[in-house]
Structure formats: structure tokens, C-alpha cells
PDB file of C-alpha atoms in Angstrom:
ATOM      1  CA  UNK A   1     -25.244 -67.395 -96.037  1.00 48.00           C
ATOM      2  CA  UNK A   2     -28.396 -65.752 -97.054  1.00 47.00           C
ATOM      3  CA  UNK A   3     -29.478 -62.143 -97.030  1.00 49.00           C
ATOM      4  CA  UNK A   4     -32.945 -60.750 -96.284  1.00 50.00           C
ATOM      5  CA  UNK A   5     -34.160 -60.984 -99.870  1.00 50.00           C
ATOM      6  CA  UNK A   6     -33.662 -64.753 -99.838  1.00 50.00           C
ATOM      7  CA  UNK A   7     -30.867 -64.791-102.407  1.00 52.00           C
ATOM      8  CA  UNK A   8     -27.855 -66.930-101.916  1.00 55.00           C
ATOM      9  CA  UNK A   9     -24.310 -65.540-101.981  1.00 51.00           C
ATOM     10  CA  UNK A  10     -23.709 -66.849-105.479  1.00 51.00           C
ATOM     11  CA  UNK A  11     -26.959 -65.558-106.953  1.00 54.00           C
ATOM     12  CA  UNK A  12     -26.694 -62.239-108.759  1.00 53.00           C
ATOM     13  CA  UNK A  13     -29.176 -60.018-110.432  1.00 53.00           C
ATOM     14  CA  UNK A  14     -28.909 -59.854-114.214  1.00 52.00           C
ATOM     15  CA  UNK A  15     -26.294 -57.260-115.312  1.00 49.00           C
ATOM     16  CA  UNK A  16     -24.683 -57.184-111.840  1.00 52.00           C
ATOM     17  CA  UNK A  17     -21.011 -58.133-111.755  1.00 52.00           C
ATOM     18  CA  UNK A  18     -19.037 -59.177-108.731  1.00 54.00           C
ATOM     19  CA  UNK A  19     -17.973 -56.103-106.703  1.00 54.00           C
ATOM     20  CA  UNK A  20     -19.803 -53.610-108.958  1.00 56.00           C
ATOM     21  CA  UNK A  21     -23.159 -52.074-108.189  1.00 55.00           C
ATOM     22  CA  UNK A  22     -25.995 -52.182-110.653  1.00 56.00           C
ATOM     23  CA  UNK A  23     -26.133 -49.333-113.229  1.00 57.00           C
ATOM     24  CA  UNK A  24     -27.891 -46.135-112.187  1.00 58.00           C
ATOM     25  CA  UNK A  25     -30.295 -44.525-114.595  1.00 55.00           C
ATOM     26  CA  UNK A  26     -28.620 -41.773-116.661  1.00 59.00           C
ATOM     27  CA  UNK A  27     -29.440 -38.091-115.992  1.00 54.00           C
ATOM     28  CA  UNK A  28     -30.991 -36.316-118.937  1.00 58.00           C
ATOM     29  CA  UNK A  29     -28.386 -34.452-120.994  1.00 67.00           C
ATOM     30  CA  UNK A  30     -28.351 -30.640-120.883  1.00 64.00           C
ATOM     31  CA  UNK A  31     -29.884 -28.933-123.829  1.00 72.00           C
ATOM     32  CA  UNK A  32     -28.325 -25.984-125.679  1.00 75.00           C
ATOM     33  CA  UNK A  33     -30.355 -23.414-123.731  1.00 78.00           C
ATOM     34  CA  UNK A  34     -29.147 -24.781-120.370  1.00 79.00           C
ATOM     35  CA  UNK A  35     -25.532 -24.766-121.529  1.00 81.00           C
ATOM     36  CA  UNK A  36     -25.899 -21.154-122.670  1.00 82.00           C
ATOM     37  CA  UNK A  37     -27.280 -20.132-119.246  1.00 83.00           C
ATOM     38  CA  UNK A  38     -24.362 -21.765-117.432  1.00 84.00           C
ATOM     39  CA  UNK A  39     -21.847 -20.090-119.766  1.00 87.00           C
ATOM     40  CA  UNK A  40     -23.551 -16.688-119.324  1.00 86.00           C
ATOM     41  CA  UNK A  41     -23.490 -17.003-115.502  1.00 89.00           C
ATOM     42  CA  UNK A  42     -19.755 -17.891-115.555  1.00 90.00           C
ATOM     43  CA  UNK A  43     -18.983 -14.940-117.852  1.00 89.00           C
ATOM     44  CA  UNK A  44     -20.873 -12.531-115.554  1.00 88.00           C
ATOM     45  CA  UNK A  45     -18.929 -13.727-112.493  1.00 89.00           C
ATOM     46  CA  UNK A  46     -15.608 -13.316-114.303  1.00 90.00           C
ATOM     47  CA  UNK A  47     -16.533  -9.800-115.458  1.00 86.00           C
ATOM     48  CA  UNK A  48     -17.596  -8.868-111.913  1.00 87.00           C
ATOM     49  CA  UNK A  49     -14.252 -10.111-110.514  1.00 87.00           C
ATOM     50  CA  UNK A  50     -12.306  -8.170-113.175  1.00 86.00           C
ATOM     51  CA  UNK A  51     -14.323  -5.012-112.426  1.00 83.00           C
ATOM     52  CA  UNK A  52     -13.646  -5.263-108.669  1.00 81.00           C
ATOM     53  CA  UNK A  53      -9.916  -5.751-109.305  1.00 82.00           C
ATOM     54  CA  UNK A  54      -9.854  -2.739-111.654  1.00 80.00           C
ATOM     55  CA  UNK A  55     -11.679  -0.602-109.061  1.00 77.00           C
ATOM     56  CA  UNK A  56      -9.150  -1.528-106.349  1.00 75.00           C
ATOM     57  CA  UNK A  57      -6.274  -0.746-108.685  1.00 77.00           C
ATOM     58  CA  UNK A  58      -7.835   2.628-109.531  1.00 74.00           C
ATOM     59  CA  UNK A  59      -8.271   3.536-105.839  1.00 70.00           C
ATOM     60  CA  UNK A  60      -4.687   2.521-105.088  1.00 69.00           C
ATOM     61  CA  UNK A  61      -3.481   4.858-107.831  1.00 70.00           C
ATOM     62  CA  UNK A  62      -5.535   7.721-106.362  1.00 67.00           C
ATOM     63  CA  UNK A  63      -3.859   7.241-103.007  1.00 61.00           C
ATOM     64  CA  UNK A  64      -6.247   5.402-100.804  1.00 60.00           C
ATOM     65  CA  UNK A  65      -9.011   2.976-100.304  1.00 55.00           C
ATOM     66  CA  UNK A  66     -11.793   4.388 -98.185  1.00 59.00           C
ATOM     67  CA  UNK A  67     -13.214   7.829 -98.815  1.00 61.00           C
ATOM     68  CA  UNK A  68     -15.223   9.964 -96.481  1.00 60.00           C
ATOM     69  CA  UNK A  69     -18.926  10.033 -97.199  1.00 67.00           C
ATOM     70  CA  UNK A  70     -21.757  12.426 -96.482  1.00 76.00           C
ATOM     71  CA  UNK A  71     -21.868  11.636 -92.753  1.00 75.00           C
ATOM     72  CA  UNK A  72     -19.186  12.467 -90.188  1.00 74.00           C
ATOM     73  CA  UNK A  73     -16.820   9.674 -89.206  1.00 73.00           C
ATOM     74  CA  UNK A  74     -13.344   9.269 -87.679  1.00 71.00           C
ATOM     75  CA  UNK A  75     -11.580  10.109 -90.941  1.00 73.00           C
ATOM     76  CA  UNK A  76     -12.982  13.615 -91.317  1.00 78.00           C
ATOM     77  CA  UNK A  77     -10.742  16.625 -90.677  1.00 82.00           C
ATOM     78  CA  UNK A  78     -10.963  18.163 -87.203  1.00 81.00           C
ATOM     79  CA  UNK A  79     -10.437  21.699 -85.950  1.00 88.00           C
ATOM     80  CA  UNK A  80      -6.970  22.132 -84.429  1.00 90.00           C
ATOM     81  CA  UNK A  81      -8.220  22.420 -80.841  1.00 87.00           C
ATOM     82  CA  UNK A  82     -10.325  19.259 -81.141  1.00 86.00           C
ATOM     83  CA  UNK A  83      -7.417  17.364 -82.725  1.00 86.00           C
ATOM     84  CA  UNK A  84      -5.067  18.400 -79.901  1.00 87.00           C
ATOM     85  CA  UNK A  85      -7.634  17.448 -77.236  1.00 86.00           C
ATOM     86  CA  UNK A  86      -8.116  14.061 -78.922  1.00 86.00           C
ATOM     87  CA  UNK A  87      -4.339  13.493 -79.003  1.00 85.00           C
ATOM     88  CA  UNK A  88      -3.973  14.460 -75.321  1.00 85.00           C
ATOM     89  CA  UNK A  89      -6.756  12.052 -74.348  1.00 86.00           C
ATOM     90  CA  UNK A  90      -5.457   9.167 -76.494  1.00 86.00           C
ATOM     91  CA  UNK A  91      -1.899   9.494 -75.142  1.00 86.00           C
ATOM     92  CA  UNK A  92      -2.910  10.015 -71.498  1.00 82.00           C
ATOM     93  CA  UNK A  93      -1.337  13.453 -71.235  1.00 81.00           C
ATOM     94  CA  UNK A  94      -4.201  15.117 -69.302  1.00 79.00           C
ATOM     95  CA  UNK A  95      -2.264  15.772 -66.084  1.00 76.00           C
ATOM     96  CA  UNK A  96       0.967  17.074 -67.684  1.00 76.00           C
ATOM     97  CA  UNK A  97      -1.069  19.295 -70.006  1.00 78.00           C
ATOM     98  CA  UNK A  98      -3.070  20.682 -67.064  1.00 76.00           C
ATOM     99  CA  UNK A  99       0.115  21.385 -65.098  1.00 75.00           C
ATOM    100  CA  UNK A 100       1.600  23.023 -68.187  1.00 75.00           C
ATOM    101  CA  UNK A 101      -1.450  25.275 -68.254  1.00 77.00           C
ATOM    102  CA  UNK A 102      -0.777  26.200 -64.633  1.00 77.00           C
ATOM    103  CA  UNK A 103       2.783  27.139 -65.527  1.00 77.00           C
ATOM    104  CA  UNK A 104       1.368  29.457 -68.178  1.00 81.00           C
ATOM    105  CA  UNK A 105      -1.048  31.033 -65.665  1.00 83.00           C
ATOM    106  CA  UNK A 106       1.484  31.181 -62.820  1.00 85.00           C
ATOM    107  CA  UNK A 107       1.171  34.962 -62.241  1.00 87.00           C
ATOM    108  CA  UNK A 108      -2.632  34.724 -61.873  1.00 86.00           C
ATOM    109  CA  UNK A 109      -2.366  31.806 -59.424  1.00 83.00           C
ATOM    110  CA  UNK A 110       0.375  33.062 -57.074  1.00 83.00           C
ATOM    111  CA  UNK A 111       0.225  36.805 -57.641  1.00 85.00           C
ATOM    112  CA  UNK A 112       2.478  39.208 -59.516  1.00 88.00           C
ATOM    113  CA  UNK A 113       5.028  39.762 -56.706  1.00 88.00           C
ATOM    114  CA  UNK A 114       5.714  36.080 -56.127  1.00 88.00           C
ATOM    115  CA  UNK A 115       5.648  35.320 -59.869  1.00 88.00           C
ATOM    116  CA  UNK A 116       8.351  37.945 -60.496  1.00 90.00           C
ATOM    117  CA  UNK A 117      10.757  36.125 -58.161  1.00 90.00           C
ATOM    118  CA  UNK A 118       9.668  32.452 -58.306  1.00 89.00           C
ATOM    119  CA  UNK A 119       9.300  30.528 -61.563  1.00 89.00           C
ATOM    120  CA  UNK A 120       7.984  26.954 -61.974  1.00 89.00           C
ATOM    121  CA  UNK A 121      10.686  24.795 -63.581  1.00 87.00           C
ATOM    122  CA  UNK A 122       9.504  21.199 -63.791  1.00 85.00           C
ATOM    123  CA  UNK A 123       6.654  18.873 -62.847  1.00 84.00           C
ATOM    124  CA  UNK A 124       7.458  15.271 -61.913  1.00 84.00           C
ATOM    125  CA  UNK A 125       4.338  13.282 -62.801  1.00 81.00           C
ATOM    126  CA  UNK A 126       5.397  10.113 -60.976  1.00 83.00           C
ATOM    127  CA  UNK A 127       6.135  11.888 -57.685  1.00 86.00           C
ATOM    128  CA  UNK A 128       3.511  14.619 -58.275  1.00 86.00           C
ATOM    129  CA  UNK A 129       6.047  17.274 -57.285  1.00 89.00           C
ATOM    130  CA  UNK A 130       6.206  20.782 -58.752  1.00 88.00           C
ATOM    131  CA  UNK A 131       9.703  22.294 -58.650  1.00 90.00           C
ATOM    132  CA  UNK A 132       9.905  26.082 -58.375  1.00 90.00           C
ATOM    133  CA  UNK A 133      13.127  28.134 -58.752  1.00 91.00           C
ATOM    134  CA  UNK A 134      13.432  31.357 -56.706  1.00 90.00           C
ATOM    135  CA  UNK A 135      15.883  34.173 -57.397  1.00 89.00           C
ATOM    136  CA  UNK A 136      16.880  34.735 -53.749  1.00 88.00           C
ATOM    137  CA  UNK A 137      16.823  32.900 -50.435  1.00 89.00           C
ATOM    138  CA  UNK A 138      14.313  35.389 -49.017  1.00 90.00           C
ATOM    139  CA  UNK A 139      11.769  34.558 -51.750  1.00 90.00           C
ATOM    140  CA  UNK A 140      12.530  30.843 -51.388  1.00 91.00           C
ATOM    141  CA  UNK A 141      11.692  31.108 -47.670  1.00 91.00           C
ATOM    142  CA  UNK A 142       8.517  33.032 -48.449  1.00 90.00           C
ATOM    143  CA  UNK A 143       7.452  30.359 -50.969  1.00 90.00           C
ATOM    144  CA  UNK A 144       8.173  27.560 -48.469  1.00 91.00           C
ATOM    145  CA  UNK A 145       5.817  29.263 -46.011  1.00 92.00           C
ATOM    146  CA  UNK A 146       3.095  29.616 -48.676  1.00 90.00           C
ATOM    147  CA  UNK A 147       3.576  26.102 -50.105  1.00 91.00           C
ATOM    148  CA  UNK A 148       0.692  24.310 -48.253  1.00 92.00           C
ATOM    149  CA  UNK A 149      -1.848  26.960 -49.351  1.00 91.00           C
ATOM    150  CA  UNK A 150      -0.417  26.934 -52.875  1.00 90.00           C
ATOM    151  CA  UNK A 151      -0.698  23.105 -53.098  1.00 89.00           C
ATOM    152  CA  UNK A 152      -4.350  23.356 -52.000  1.00 90.00           C
ATOM    153  CA  UNK A 153      -4.996  26.055 -54.620  1.00 87.00           C
ATOM    154  CA  UNK A 154      -3.341  24.021 -57.391  1.00 85.00           C
ATOM    155  CA  UNK A 155      -5.262  20.860 -56.476  1.00 85.00           C
ATOM    156  CA  UNK A 156      -8.481  22.868 -56.446  1.00 85.00           C
ATOM    157  CA  UNK A 157      -7.679  24.052 -59.960  1.00 80.00           C
ATOM    158  CA  UNK A 158      -6.279  20.789 -61.399  1.00 78.00           C
ATOM    159  CA  UNK A 159      -8.017  18.050 -59.459  1.00 77.00           C
ATOM    160  CA  UNK A 160      -7.361  16.512 -56.065  1.00 82.00           C
ATOM    161  CA  UNK A 161      -3.951  14.857 -55.704  1.00 80.00           C
ATOM    162  CA  UNK A 162      -2.400  16.325 -58.852  1.00 81.00           C
ATOM    163  CA  UNK A 163       0.290  18.187 -56.859  1.00 85.00           C
ATOM    164  CA  UNK A 164       1.378  16.669 -53.547  1.00 88.00           C
ATOM    165  CA  UNK A 165       4.420  18.813 -52.870  1.00 90.00           C
ATOM    166  CA  UNK A 166       6.114  21.991 -54.033  1.00 90.00           C
ATOM    167  CA  UNK A 167       9.883  21.650 -53.976  1.00 91.00           C
ATOM    168  CA  UNK A 168      11.462  25.074 -53.636  1.00 90.00           C
ATOM    169  CA  UNK A 169      14.858  25.539 -55.260  1.00 87.00           C
ATOM    170  CA  UNK A 170      17.052  28.429 -54.150  1.00 83.00           C
ATOM    171  CA  UNK A 171      19.027  30.605 -56.492  1.00 83.00           C
ATOM    172  CA  UNK A 172      21.598  28.820 -58.620  1.00 76.00           C
ATOM    173  CA  UNK A 173      24.466  31.213 -58.012  1.00 64.00           C
ATOM    174  CA  UNK A 174      27.152  32.124 -60.490  1.00 62.00           C
ATOM    175  CA  UNK A 175      28.819  29.358 -62.481  1.00 60.00           C
ATOM    176  CA  UNK A 176      31.897  27.874 -60.867  1.00 62.00           C
ATOM    177  CA  UNK A 177      35.146  28.910 -62.421  1.00 62.00           C
ATOM    178  CA  UNK A 178      38.098  26.646 -62.179  1.00 62.00           C
ATOM    179  CA  UNK A 179      41.484  28.184 -62.685  1.00 59.00           C
ATOM    180  CA  UNK A 180      44.710  29.353 -61.083  1.00 61.00           C
ATOM    181  CA  UNK A 181      42.983  31.785 -58.653  1.00 64.00           C
ATOM    182  CA  UNK A 182      40.712  29.176 -57.097  1.00 61.00           C
ATOM    183  CA  UNK A 183      41.473  28.320 -53.469  1.00 63.00           C
ATOM    184  CA  UNK A 184      41.675  24.570 -52.778  1.00 64.00           C
ATOM    185  CA  UNK A 185      38.515  23.249 -51.084  1.00 67.00           C
ATOM    186  CA  UNK A 186      36.407  26.381 -51.658  1.00 64.00           C
ATOM    187  CA  UNK A 187      32.824  26.027 -52.803  1.00 63.00           C
ATOM    188  CA  UNK A 188      32.361  29.590 -53.987  1.00 58.00           C
ATOM    189  CA  UNK A 189      30.134  32.312 -52.593  1.00 57.00           C
ATOM    190  CA  UNK A 190      27.647  30.683 -50.224  1.00 51.00           C
ATOM    191  CA  UNK A 191      26.228  33.251 -47.867  1.00 47.00           C
ATOM    192  CA  UNK A 192      23.113  34.110 -49.971  1.00 47.00           C
ATOM    193  CA  UNK A 193      22.898  31.053 -52.212  1.00 48.00           C
ATOM    194  CA  UNK A 194      21.167  27.933 -51.064  1.00 43.00           C
TER     195      UNK A 194
END
């Protein structure tokens, strides 16, 4: 076998042992100034790491990491109205809050006469139904007749499709009393309730 240099397999260069490469020239040894620079750089890095750890520990003791700066950001305090509006938007409570506002302005929307006898009770967001309790069957009938116009007025105020139906509830009647004077099978007074 011969390689490209023309040497035989048994021929070796002087100083070359079997399986070991020839010696590489030695790198020049570092002088005292170079060693001092390396030591100074390592000391600076250690001091920087200790300073960062001390700063974090100090902030943790003060009660927090990030502090608000000169410019406005999400951590700054907000006026109460802005904070409530932000919460309503984040939670998706726009429609229930709007309907709640309608319940507060009920007399202005339906008029004083109707508001004195019919009170909004509950809004079902899934069904988009507003339930209104009336104090007599006559006012319940009146509200049933006005319901389509009232739905249109509410949707104009709140946004189209917010209220699909107004469910009119009649008067509740007196509480049922169970006792020795109750006739079997009676449902109580029913001529004006319901």
C-alpha cells in the first residue's frame, strides 16, 4: 500500500509514533498582563451578576417588579368610569349592562303611567326576552298590546335584536296559606290574578 506522498505503510516521519499524530507547535504562553485582563473581566461579570440579583431582591421586598414610568401604560390607575367600561368590555357584559341601563330609565322609555304599574324584572340574555311584572290584569293587557312598539323602541335604543320579546307577567297574588281552613283542591283567589 502506498499513499500519495510515496511513503510506504511502514515508513514514518521522525518523531511520529504509531497511532499518534505529529506534535503541534505550542501556543505562546500568556503574559502577566493578559492574565490580569482575564481576571478583571471575570470579576466584573461576577459583580454585575451579584448587583442584578441584589436589585431583584430589593424590588421583591418593595412589593413588585415593574414600576410605571413617565408614559402612560396598562398599569396606570384609571378613573372609575373608564375602569368599569374596560371591565364590561373585557368580560363581554355590554348587552346586560345596556339592558340594566334601560331598567334604570324605564319611566322615561314607557311613560310614567305605565311605569307606575309595570316593572321590568329580569332579562334573559340567551333568549333575548325582557320579563315585566304588572300589578293588575288590566295593566298586563295594556302592556301586551303595547309590546311590539315597546320592543321596537328598546331595539332602537340598545341595538337591533337586543330584545326579541317582552314577556308580560300578571300580578302574583297573595301568598298561599295552607292550614285547617283551606278547601281541598282550591287554588285561591283567581278572578283578577293571572
